[in-house]
PDB file of C-alpha atoms in Angstrom:
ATOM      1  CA  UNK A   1       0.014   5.421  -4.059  1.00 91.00           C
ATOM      2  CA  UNK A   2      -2.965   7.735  -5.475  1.00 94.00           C
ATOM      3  CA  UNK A   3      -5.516   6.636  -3.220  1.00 91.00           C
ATOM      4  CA  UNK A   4      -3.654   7.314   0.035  1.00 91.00           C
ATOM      5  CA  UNK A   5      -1.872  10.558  -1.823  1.00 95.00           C
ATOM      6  CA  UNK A   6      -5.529  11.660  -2.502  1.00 95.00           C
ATOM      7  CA  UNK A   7      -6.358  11.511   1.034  1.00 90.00           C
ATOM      8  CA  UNK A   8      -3.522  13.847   2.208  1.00 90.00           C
ATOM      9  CA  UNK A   9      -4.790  16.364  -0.468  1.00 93.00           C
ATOM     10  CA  UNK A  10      -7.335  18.949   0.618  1.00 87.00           C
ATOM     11  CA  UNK A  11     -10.325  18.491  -1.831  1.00 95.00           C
ATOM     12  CA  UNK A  12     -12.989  20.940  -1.498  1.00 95.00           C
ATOM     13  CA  UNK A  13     -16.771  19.383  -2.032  1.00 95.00           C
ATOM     14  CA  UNK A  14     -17.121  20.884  -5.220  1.00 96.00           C
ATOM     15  CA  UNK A  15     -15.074  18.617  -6.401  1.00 97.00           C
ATOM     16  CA  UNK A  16     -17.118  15.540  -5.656  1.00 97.00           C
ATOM     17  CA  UNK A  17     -19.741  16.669  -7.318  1.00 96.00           C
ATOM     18  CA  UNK A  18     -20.979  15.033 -10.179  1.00 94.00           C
ATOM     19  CA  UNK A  19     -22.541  16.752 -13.423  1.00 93.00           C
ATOM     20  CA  UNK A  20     -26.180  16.695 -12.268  1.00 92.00           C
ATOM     21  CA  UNK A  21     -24.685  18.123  -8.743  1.00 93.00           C
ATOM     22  CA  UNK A  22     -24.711  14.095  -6.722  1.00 94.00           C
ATOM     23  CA  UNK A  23     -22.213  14.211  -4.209  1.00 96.00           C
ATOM     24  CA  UNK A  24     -19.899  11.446  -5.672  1.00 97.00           C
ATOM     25  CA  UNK A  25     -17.678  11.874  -2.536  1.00 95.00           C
ATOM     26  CA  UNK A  26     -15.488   8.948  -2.551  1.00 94.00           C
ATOM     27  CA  UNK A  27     -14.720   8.359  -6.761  1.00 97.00           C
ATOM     28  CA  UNK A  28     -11.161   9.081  -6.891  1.00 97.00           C
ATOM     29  CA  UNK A  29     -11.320   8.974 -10.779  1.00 98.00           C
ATOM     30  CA  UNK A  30     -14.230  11.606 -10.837  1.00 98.00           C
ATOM     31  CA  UNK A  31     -11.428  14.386 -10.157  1.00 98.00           C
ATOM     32  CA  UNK A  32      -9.562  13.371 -13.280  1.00 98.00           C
ATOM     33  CA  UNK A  33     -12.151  16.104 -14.913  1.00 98.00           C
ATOM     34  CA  UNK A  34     -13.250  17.895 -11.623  1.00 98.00           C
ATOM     35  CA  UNK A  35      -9.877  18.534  -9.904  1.00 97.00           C
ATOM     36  CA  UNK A  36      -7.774  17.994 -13.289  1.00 98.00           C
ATOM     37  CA  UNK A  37      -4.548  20.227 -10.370  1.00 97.00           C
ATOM     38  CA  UNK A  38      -4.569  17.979  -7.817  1.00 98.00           C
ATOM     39  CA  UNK A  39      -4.140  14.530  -9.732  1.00 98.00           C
ATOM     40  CA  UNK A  40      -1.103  16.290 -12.504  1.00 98.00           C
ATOM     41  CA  UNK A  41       0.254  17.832  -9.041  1.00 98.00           C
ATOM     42  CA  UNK A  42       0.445  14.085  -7.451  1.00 98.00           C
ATOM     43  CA  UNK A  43       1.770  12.953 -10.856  1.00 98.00           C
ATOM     44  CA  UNK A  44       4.482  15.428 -10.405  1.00 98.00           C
ATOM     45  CA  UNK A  45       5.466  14.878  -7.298  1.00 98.00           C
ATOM     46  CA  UNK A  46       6.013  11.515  -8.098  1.00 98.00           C
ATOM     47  CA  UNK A  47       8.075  12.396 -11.428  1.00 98.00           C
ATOM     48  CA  UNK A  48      10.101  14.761  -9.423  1.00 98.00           C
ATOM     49  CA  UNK A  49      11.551  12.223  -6.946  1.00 98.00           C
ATOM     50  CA  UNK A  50      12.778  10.132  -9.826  1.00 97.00           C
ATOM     51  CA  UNK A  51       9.760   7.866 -10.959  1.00 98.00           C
ATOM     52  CA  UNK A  52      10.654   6.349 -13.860  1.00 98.00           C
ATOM     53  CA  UNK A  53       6.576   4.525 -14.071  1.00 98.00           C
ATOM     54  CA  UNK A  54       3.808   7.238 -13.447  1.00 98.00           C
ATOM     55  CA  UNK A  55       0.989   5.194 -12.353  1.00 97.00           C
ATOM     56  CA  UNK A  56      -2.346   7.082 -13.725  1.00 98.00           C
ATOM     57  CA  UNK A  57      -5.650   7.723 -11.111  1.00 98.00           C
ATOM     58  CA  UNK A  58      -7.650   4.893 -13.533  1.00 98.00           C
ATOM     59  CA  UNK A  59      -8.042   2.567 -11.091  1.00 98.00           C
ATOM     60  CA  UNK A  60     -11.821   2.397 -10.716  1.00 98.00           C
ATOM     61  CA  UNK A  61     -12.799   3.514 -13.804  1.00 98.00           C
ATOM     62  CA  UNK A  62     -14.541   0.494 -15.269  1.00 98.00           C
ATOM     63  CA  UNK A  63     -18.169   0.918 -16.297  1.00 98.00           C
ATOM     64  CA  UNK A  64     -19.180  -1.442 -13.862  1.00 97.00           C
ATOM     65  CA  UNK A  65     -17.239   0.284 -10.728  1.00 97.00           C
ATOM     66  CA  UNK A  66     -18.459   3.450 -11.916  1.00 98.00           C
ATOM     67  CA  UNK A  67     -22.207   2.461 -12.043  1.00 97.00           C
ATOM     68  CA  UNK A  68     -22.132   2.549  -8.136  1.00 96.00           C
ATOM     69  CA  UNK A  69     -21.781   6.614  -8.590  1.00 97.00           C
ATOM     70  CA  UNK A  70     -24.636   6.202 -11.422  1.00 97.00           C
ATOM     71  CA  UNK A  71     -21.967   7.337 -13.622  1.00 98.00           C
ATOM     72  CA  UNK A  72     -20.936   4.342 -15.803  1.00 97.00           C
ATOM     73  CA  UNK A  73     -21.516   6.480 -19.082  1.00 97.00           C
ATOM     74  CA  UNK A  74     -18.661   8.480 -18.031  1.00 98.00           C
ATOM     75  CA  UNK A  75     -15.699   5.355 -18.025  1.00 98.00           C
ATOM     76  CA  UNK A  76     -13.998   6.404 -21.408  1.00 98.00           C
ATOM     77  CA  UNK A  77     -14.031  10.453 -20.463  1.00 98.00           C
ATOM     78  CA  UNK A  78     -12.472   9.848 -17.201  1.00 98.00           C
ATOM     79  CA  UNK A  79      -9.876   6.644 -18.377  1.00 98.00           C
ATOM     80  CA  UNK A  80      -8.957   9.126 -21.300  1.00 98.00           C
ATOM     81  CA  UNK A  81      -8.831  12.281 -19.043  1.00 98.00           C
ATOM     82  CA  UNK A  82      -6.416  10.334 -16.047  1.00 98.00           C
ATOM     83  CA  UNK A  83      -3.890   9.366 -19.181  1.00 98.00           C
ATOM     84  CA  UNK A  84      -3.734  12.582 -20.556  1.00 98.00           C
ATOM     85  CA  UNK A  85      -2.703  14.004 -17.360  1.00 98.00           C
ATOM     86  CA  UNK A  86      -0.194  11.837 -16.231  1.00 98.00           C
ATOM     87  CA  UNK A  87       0.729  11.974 -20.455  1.00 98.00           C
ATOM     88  CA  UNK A  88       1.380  15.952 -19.613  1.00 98.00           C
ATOM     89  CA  UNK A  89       3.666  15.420 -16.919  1.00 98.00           C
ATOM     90  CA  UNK A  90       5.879  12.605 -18.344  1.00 98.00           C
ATOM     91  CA  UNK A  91       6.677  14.723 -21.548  1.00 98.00           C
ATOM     92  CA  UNK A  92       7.520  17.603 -19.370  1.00 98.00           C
ATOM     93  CA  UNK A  93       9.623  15.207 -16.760  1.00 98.00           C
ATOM     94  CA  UNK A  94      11.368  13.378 -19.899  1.00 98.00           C
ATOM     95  CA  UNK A  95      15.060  13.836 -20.770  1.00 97.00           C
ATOM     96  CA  UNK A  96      16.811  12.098 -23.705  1.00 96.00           C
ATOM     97  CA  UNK A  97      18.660  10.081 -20.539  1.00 96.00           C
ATOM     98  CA  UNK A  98      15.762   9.468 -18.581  1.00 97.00           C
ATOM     99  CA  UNK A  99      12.465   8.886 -19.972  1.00 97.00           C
ATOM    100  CA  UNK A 100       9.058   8.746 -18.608  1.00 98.00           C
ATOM    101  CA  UNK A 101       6.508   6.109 -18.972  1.00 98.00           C
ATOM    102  CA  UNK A 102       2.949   6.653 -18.298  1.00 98.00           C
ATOM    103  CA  UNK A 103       1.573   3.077 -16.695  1.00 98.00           C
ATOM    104  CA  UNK A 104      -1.960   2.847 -16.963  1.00 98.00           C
ATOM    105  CA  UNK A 105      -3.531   1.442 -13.892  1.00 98.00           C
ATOM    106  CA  UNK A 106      -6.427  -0.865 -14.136  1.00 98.00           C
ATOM    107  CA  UNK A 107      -7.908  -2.592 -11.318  1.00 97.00           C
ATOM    108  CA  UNK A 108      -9.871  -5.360 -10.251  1.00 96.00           C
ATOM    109  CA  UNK A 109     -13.351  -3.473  -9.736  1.00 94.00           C
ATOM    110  CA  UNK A 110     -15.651  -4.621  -6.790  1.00 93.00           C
ATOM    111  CA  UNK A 111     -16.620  -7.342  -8.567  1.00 95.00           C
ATOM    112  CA  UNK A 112     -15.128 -10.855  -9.239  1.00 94.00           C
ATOM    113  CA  UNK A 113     -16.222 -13.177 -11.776  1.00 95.00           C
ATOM    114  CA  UNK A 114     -15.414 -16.400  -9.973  1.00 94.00           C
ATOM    115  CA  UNK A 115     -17.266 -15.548  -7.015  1.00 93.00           C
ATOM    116  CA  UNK A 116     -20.066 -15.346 -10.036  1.00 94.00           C
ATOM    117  CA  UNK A 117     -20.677 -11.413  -9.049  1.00 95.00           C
ATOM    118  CA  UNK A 118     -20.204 -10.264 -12.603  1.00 97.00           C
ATOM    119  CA  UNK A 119     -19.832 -12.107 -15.511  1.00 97.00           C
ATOM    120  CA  UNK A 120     -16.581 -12.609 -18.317  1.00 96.00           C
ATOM    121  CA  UNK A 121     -18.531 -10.797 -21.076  1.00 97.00           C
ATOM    122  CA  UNK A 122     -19.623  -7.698 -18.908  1.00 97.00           C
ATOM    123  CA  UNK A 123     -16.170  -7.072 -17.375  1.00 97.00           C
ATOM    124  CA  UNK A 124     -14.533  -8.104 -20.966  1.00 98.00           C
ATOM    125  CA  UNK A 125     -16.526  -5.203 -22.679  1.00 98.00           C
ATOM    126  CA  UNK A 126     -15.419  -3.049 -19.598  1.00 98.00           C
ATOM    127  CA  UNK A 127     -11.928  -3.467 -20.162  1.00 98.00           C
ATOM    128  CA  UNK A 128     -11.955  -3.093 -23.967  1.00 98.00           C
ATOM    129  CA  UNK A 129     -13.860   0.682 -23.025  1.00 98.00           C
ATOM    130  CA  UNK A 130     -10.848   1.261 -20.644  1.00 98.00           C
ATOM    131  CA  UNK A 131      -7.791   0.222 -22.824  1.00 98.00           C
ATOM    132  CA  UNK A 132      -9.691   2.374 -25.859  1.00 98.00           C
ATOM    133  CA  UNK A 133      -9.858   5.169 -23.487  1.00 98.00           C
ATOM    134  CA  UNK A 134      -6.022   5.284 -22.264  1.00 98.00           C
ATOM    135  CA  UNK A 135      -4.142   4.389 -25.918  1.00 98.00           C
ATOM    136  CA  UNK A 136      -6.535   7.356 -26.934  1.00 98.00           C
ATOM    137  CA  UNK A 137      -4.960   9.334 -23.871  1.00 98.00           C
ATOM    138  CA  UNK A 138      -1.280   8.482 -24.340  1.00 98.00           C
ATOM    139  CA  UNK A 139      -0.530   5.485 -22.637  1.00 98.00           C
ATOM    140  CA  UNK A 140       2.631   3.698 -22.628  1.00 98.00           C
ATOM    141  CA  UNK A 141       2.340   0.605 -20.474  1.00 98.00           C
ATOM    142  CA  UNK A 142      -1.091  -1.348 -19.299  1.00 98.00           C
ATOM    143  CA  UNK A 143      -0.389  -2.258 -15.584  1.00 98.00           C
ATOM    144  CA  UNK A 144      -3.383  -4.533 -14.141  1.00 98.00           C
ATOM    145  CA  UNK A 145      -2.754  -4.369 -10.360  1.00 98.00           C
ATOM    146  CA  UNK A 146      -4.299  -5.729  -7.318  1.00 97.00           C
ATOM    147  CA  UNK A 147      -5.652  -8.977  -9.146  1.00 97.00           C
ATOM    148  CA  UNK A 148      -7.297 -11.157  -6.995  1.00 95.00           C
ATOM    149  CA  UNK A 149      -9.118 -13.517  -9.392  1.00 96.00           C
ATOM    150  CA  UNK A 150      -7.187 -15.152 -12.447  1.00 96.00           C
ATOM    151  CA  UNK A 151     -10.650 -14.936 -14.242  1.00 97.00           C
ATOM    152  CA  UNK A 152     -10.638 -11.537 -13.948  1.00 97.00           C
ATOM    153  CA  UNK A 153      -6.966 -11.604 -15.256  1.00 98.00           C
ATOM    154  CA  UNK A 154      -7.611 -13.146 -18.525  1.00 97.00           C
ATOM    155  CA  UNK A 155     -10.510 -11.168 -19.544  1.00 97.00           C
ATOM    156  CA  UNK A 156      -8.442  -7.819 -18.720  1.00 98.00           C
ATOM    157  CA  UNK A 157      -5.839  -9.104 -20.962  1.00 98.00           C
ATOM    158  CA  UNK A 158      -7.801 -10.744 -23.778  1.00 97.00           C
ATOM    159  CA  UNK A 159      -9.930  -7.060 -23.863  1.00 98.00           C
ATOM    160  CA  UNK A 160      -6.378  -5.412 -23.774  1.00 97.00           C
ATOM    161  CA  UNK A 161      -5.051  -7.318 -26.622  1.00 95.00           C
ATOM    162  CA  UNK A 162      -8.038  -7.131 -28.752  1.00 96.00           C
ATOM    163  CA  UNK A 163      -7.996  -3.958 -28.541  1.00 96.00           C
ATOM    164  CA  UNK A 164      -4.447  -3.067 -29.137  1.00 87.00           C
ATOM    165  CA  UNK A 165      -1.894  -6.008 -29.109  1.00 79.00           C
ATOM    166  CA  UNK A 166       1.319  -3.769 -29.570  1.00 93.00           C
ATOM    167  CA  UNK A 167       1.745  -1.884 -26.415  1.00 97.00           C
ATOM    168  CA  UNK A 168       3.127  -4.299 -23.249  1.00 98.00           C
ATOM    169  CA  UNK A 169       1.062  -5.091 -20.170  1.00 98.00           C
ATOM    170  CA  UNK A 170       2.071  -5.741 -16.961  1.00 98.00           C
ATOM    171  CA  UNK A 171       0.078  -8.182 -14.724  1.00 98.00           C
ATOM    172  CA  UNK A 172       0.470  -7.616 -10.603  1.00 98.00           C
ATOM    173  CA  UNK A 173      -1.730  -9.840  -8.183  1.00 97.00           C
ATOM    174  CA  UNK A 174      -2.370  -8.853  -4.451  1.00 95.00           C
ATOM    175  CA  UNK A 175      -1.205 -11.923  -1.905  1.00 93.00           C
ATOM    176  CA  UNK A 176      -2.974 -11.525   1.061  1.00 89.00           C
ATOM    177  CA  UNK A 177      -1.225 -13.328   4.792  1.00 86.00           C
ATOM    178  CA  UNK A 178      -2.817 -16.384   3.923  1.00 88.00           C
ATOM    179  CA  UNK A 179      -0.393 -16.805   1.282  1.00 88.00           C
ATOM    180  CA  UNK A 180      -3.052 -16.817  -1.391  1.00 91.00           C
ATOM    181  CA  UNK A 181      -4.829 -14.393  -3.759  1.00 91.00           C
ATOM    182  CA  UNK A 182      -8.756 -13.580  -2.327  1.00 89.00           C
ATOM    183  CA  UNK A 183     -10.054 -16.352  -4.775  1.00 89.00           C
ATOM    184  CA  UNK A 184      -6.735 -18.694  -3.435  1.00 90.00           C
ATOM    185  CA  UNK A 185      -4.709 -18.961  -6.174  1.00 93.00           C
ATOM    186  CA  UNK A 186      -0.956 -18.836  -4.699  1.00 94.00           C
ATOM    187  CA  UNK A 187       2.013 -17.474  -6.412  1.00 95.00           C
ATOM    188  CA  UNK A 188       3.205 -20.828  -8.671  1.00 95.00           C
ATOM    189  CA  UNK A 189      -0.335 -21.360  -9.763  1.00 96.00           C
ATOM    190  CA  UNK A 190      -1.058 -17.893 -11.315  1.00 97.00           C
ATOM    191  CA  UNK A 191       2.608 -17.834 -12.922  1.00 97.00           C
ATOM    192  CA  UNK A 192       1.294 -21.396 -14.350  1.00 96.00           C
ATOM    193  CA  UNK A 193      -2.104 -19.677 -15.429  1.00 96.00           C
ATOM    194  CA  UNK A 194      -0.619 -16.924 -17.263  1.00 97.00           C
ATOM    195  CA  UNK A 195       2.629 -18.633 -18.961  1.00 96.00           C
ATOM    196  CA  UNK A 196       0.542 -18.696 -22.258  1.00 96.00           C
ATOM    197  CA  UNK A 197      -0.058 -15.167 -22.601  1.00 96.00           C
ATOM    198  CA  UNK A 198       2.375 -12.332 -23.796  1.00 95.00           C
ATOM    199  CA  UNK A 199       2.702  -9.892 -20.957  1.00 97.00           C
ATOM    200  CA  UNK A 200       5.897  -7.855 -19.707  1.00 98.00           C
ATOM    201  CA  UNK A 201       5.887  -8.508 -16.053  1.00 98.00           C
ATOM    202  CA  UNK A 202       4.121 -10.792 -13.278  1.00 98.00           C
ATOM    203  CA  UNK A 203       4.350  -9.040 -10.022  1.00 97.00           C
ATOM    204  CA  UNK A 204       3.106  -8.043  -6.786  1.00 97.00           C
ATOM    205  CA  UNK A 205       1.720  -4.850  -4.869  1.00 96.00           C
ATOM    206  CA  UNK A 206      -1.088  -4.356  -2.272  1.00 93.00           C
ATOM    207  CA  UNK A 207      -1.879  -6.558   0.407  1.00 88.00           C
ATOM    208  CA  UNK A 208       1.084  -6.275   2.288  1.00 89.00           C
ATOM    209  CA  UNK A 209       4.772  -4.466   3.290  1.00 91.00           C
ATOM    210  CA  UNK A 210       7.725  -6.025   1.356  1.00 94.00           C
ATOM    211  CA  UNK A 211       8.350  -8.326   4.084  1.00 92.00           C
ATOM    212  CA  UNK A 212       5.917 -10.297   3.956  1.00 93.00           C
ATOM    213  CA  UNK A 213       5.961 -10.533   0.223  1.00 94.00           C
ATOM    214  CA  UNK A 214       9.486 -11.682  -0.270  1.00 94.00           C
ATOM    215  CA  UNK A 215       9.244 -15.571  -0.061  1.00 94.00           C
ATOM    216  CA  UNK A 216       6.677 -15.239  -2.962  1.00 95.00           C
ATOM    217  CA  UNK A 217       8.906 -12.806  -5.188  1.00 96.00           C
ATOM    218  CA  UNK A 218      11.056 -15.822  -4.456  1.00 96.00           C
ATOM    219  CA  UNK A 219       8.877 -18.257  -5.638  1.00 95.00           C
ATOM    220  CA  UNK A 220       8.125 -16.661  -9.017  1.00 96.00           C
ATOM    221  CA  UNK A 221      11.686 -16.011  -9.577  1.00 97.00           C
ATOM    222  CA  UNK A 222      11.777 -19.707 -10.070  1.00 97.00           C
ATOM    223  CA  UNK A 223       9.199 -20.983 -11.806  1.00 96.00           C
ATOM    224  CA  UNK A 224       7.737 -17.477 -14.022  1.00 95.00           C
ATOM    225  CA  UNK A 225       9.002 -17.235 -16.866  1.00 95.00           C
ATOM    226  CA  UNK A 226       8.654 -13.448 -16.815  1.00 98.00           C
ATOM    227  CA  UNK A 227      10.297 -10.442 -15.408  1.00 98.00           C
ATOM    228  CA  UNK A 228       9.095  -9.328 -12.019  1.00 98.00           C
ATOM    229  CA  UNK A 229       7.836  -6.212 -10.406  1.00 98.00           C
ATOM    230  CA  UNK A 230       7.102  -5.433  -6.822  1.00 97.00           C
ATOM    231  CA  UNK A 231       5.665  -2.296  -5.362  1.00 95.00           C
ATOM    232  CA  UNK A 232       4.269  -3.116  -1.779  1.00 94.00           C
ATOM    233  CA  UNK A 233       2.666  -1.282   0.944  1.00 95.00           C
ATOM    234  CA  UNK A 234       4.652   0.972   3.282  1.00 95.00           C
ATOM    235  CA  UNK A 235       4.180  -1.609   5.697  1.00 93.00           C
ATOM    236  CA  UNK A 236       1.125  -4.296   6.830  1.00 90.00           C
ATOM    237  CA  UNK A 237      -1.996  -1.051   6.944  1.00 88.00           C
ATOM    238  CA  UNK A 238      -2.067  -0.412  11.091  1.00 90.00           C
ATOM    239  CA  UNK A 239      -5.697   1.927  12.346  1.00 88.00           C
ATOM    240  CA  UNK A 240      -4.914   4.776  14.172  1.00 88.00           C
ATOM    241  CA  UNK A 241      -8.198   6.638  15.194  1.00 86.00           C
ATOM    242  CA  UNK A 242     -10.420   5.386  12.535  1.00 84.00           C
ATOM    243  CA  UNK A 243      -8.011   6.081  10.081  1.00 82.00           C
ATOM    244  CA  UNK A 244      -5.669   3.823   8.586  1.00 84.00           C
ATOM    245  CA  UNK A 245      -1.994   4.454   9.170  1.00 87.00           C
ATOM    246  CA  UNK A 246       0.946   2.739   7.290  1.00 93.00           C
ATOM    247  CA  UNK A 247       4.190   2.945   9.213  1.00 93.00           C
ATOM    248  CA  UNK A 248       7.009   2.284   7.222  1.00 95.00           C
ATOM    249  CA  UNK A 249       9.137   5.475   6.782  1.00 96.00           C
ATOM    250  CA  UNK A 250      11.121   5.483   3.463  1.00 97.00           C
ATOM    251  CA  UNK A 251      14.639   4.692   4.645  1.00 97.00           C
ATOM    252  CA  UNK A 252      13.216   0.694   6.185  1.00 97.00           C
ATOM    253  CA  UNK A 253      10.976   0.586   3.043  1.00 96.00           C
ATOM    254  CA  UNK A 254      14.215   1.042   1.059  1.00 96.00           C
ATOM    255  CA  UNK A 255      16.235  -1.242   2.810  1.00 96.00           C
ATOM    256  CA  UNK A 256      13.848  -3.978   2.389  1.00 95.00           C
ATOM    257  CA  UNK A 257      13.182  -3.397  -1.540  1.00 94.00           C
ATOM    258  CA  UNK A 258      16.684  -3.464  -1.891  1.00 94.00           C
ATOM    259  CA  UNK A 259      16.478  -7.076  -0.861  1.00 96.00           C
ATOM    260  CA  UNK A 260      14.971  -7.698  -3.714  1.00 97.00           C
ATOM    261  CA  UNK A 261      17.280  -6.633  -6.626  1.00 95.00           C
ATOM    262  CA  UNK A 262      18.883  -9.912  -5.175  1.00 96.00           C
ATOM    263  CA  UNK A 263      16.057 -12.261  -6.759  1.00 97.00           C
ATOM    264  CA  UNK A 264      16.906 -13.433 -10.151  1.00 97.00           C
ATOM    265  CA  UNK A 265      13.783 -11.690 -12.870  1.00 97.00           C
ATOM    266  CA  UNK A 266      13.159  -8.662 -10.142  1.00 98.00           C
ATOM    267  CA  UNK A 267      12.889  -5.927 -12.998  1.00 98.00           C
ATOM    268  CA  UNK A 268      10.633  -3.251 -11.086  1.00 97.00           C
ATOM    269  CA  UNK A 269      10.694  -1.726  -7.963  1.00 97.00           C
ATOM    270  CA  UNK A 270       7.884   0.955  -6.631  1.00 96.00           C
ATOM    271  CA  UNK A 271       5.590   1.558  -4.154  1.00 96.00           C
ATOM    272  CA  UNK A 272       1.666   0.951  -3.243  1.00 96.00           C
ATOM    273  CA  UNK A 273      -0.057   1.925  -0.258  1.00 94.00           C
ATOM    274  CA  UNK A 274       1.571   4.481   1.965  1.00 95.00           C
ATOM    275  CA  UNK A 275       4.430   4.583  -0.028  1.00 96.00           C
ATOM    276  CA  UNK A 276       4.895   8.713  -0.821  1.00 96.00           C
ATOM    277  CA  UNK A 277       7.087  10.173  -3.014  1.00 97.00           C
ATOM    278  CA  UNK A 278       9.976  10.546  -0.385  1.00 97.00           C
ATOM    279  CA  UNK A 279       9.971   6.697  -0.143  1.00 97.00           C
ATOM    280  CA  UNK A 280      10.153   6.689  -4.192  1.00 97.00           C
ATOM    281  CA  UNK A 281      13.105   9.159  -4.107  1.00 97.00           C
ATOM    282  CA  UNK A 282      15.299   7.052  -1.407  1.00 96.00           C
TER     283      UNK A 282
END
């Protein structure tokens, strides 16, 4: 849960600023190379409560995303820099019983292809600079999370496996209340949409607590053909003063991802949102 981790952590300006001294306040990946402490510290954390997956701060650091900091040039150094990191703190965290995988997050960006905001080719060059950057910074595992367009999906994964077709991927989409991914592809339809391609896992995380996301772990259980991860919110996101608050201590988070080891193809459990690394421990 970097983003929400991040916003515990005490970051001094500084830190946001960018090379020609912009205040980039905001561009979580930008402290990959400013505040290098604070994002191997998270890692850590994470590691030490028993993570198996360390999920690296590269979730925003397409060329495309990055362009609204005017700082597109820097999507390689910053992928490459995030990897590294969480690279670091795996080797240190591995045992020959219990190893440690780096999982390289990659996100949607701001911008979705079938809402005709950005097109294939752009994002598909993106995401070919991205996957360079992180099997040049150690990277075990591709994990594209938060997928809201099935577009967007396929031009991840055919820039992933262009690049490097040895290394596995895993594919989570967000499902919002409606029951639906943002462009309104449900949970049989995108296991459909992605049965021809050779990916590790079809998933969930975002959106939502692990309530609310159970009938559709169900779902794919039946009809995907691959294994399935969830990591969910720590609850549906609640505002508390302007800020937003997720309420689900680690103990009910627990007992409801427990629920899912039930579910025939449920493979990997973690958390999203809210979740810290006290909920990843219990």
């Amino acid at each position: 849960a970097m983003g929400t981790q991040l916003q515990l952590a005490e970051i001094e300006d500084q830190f946001w600023k960018g090379e020609d001294g912009d205040d980039l306040e905001g561009c979580n990946e930008l402290l990959n190379a400013t505040a290098p402490h604070i994002i191997k510290k998270i890692y850590s954390n994470y590691a030490n409560a028993g993570a198996d997956l360390i999920t690296t701060n590269t979730f925003g650091t397409m060329p495309w995303v990055l362009d609204e900091y005017k700082i597109k040039n820097r999507a390689y150094e910053l992928t490459k820099k995030g990897v590294e990191l969480a690279r670091e703190v795996c080797d240190e965290f591995s045992t020959p019983d219990k190893k440690r995988f780096v999982l390289g997050s990659i996100g949607p960006g701001t911008k979705l292809p079938s809402l005709g905001h950005i097109t294939y080719d752009e994002i598909y060059e993106g995401y070919k600079i991205v996957a360079q950057a992180m099997i040049d910074g150690g990277v075990d595992i591709f994990l594209l999370e938060t997928c809201q367009d099935p577009l967007q999906i396929k031009a991840a994964l055919h820039a992933i496996q262009d690049v490097n077709n040895d290394l596995p991927i895993m594919v989570s989409v967000t499902i919002e209340l409606s029951g639906s991914m943002l462009i309104g592809t449900d949970a049989a339809t995108i296991a459909t949409i992605l049965e021809p391609f050779n990916i590790l896992s079809l998933g969930f995380n975002c959106g939502t607590g692990p309530a609310q996301v159970a009938k559709h772990v169900k779902t794919l259980s039946e009809v995907s053909p691959f294994l399935i991860s969830v990591h969910a919110n720590a609850g549906l996101p609640q505002n508390r003063g302007g800020y937003t608050y997720y309420p689900m201590g680690p103990k009910e988070f627990t007992q409801l991802q427990r629920e899912f080891l039930n579910v025939d193809g449920v493979s990997f459990l973690g958390g999203c949102c809210g979740t810290t690394p006290q909920h990843i421990k219990a």
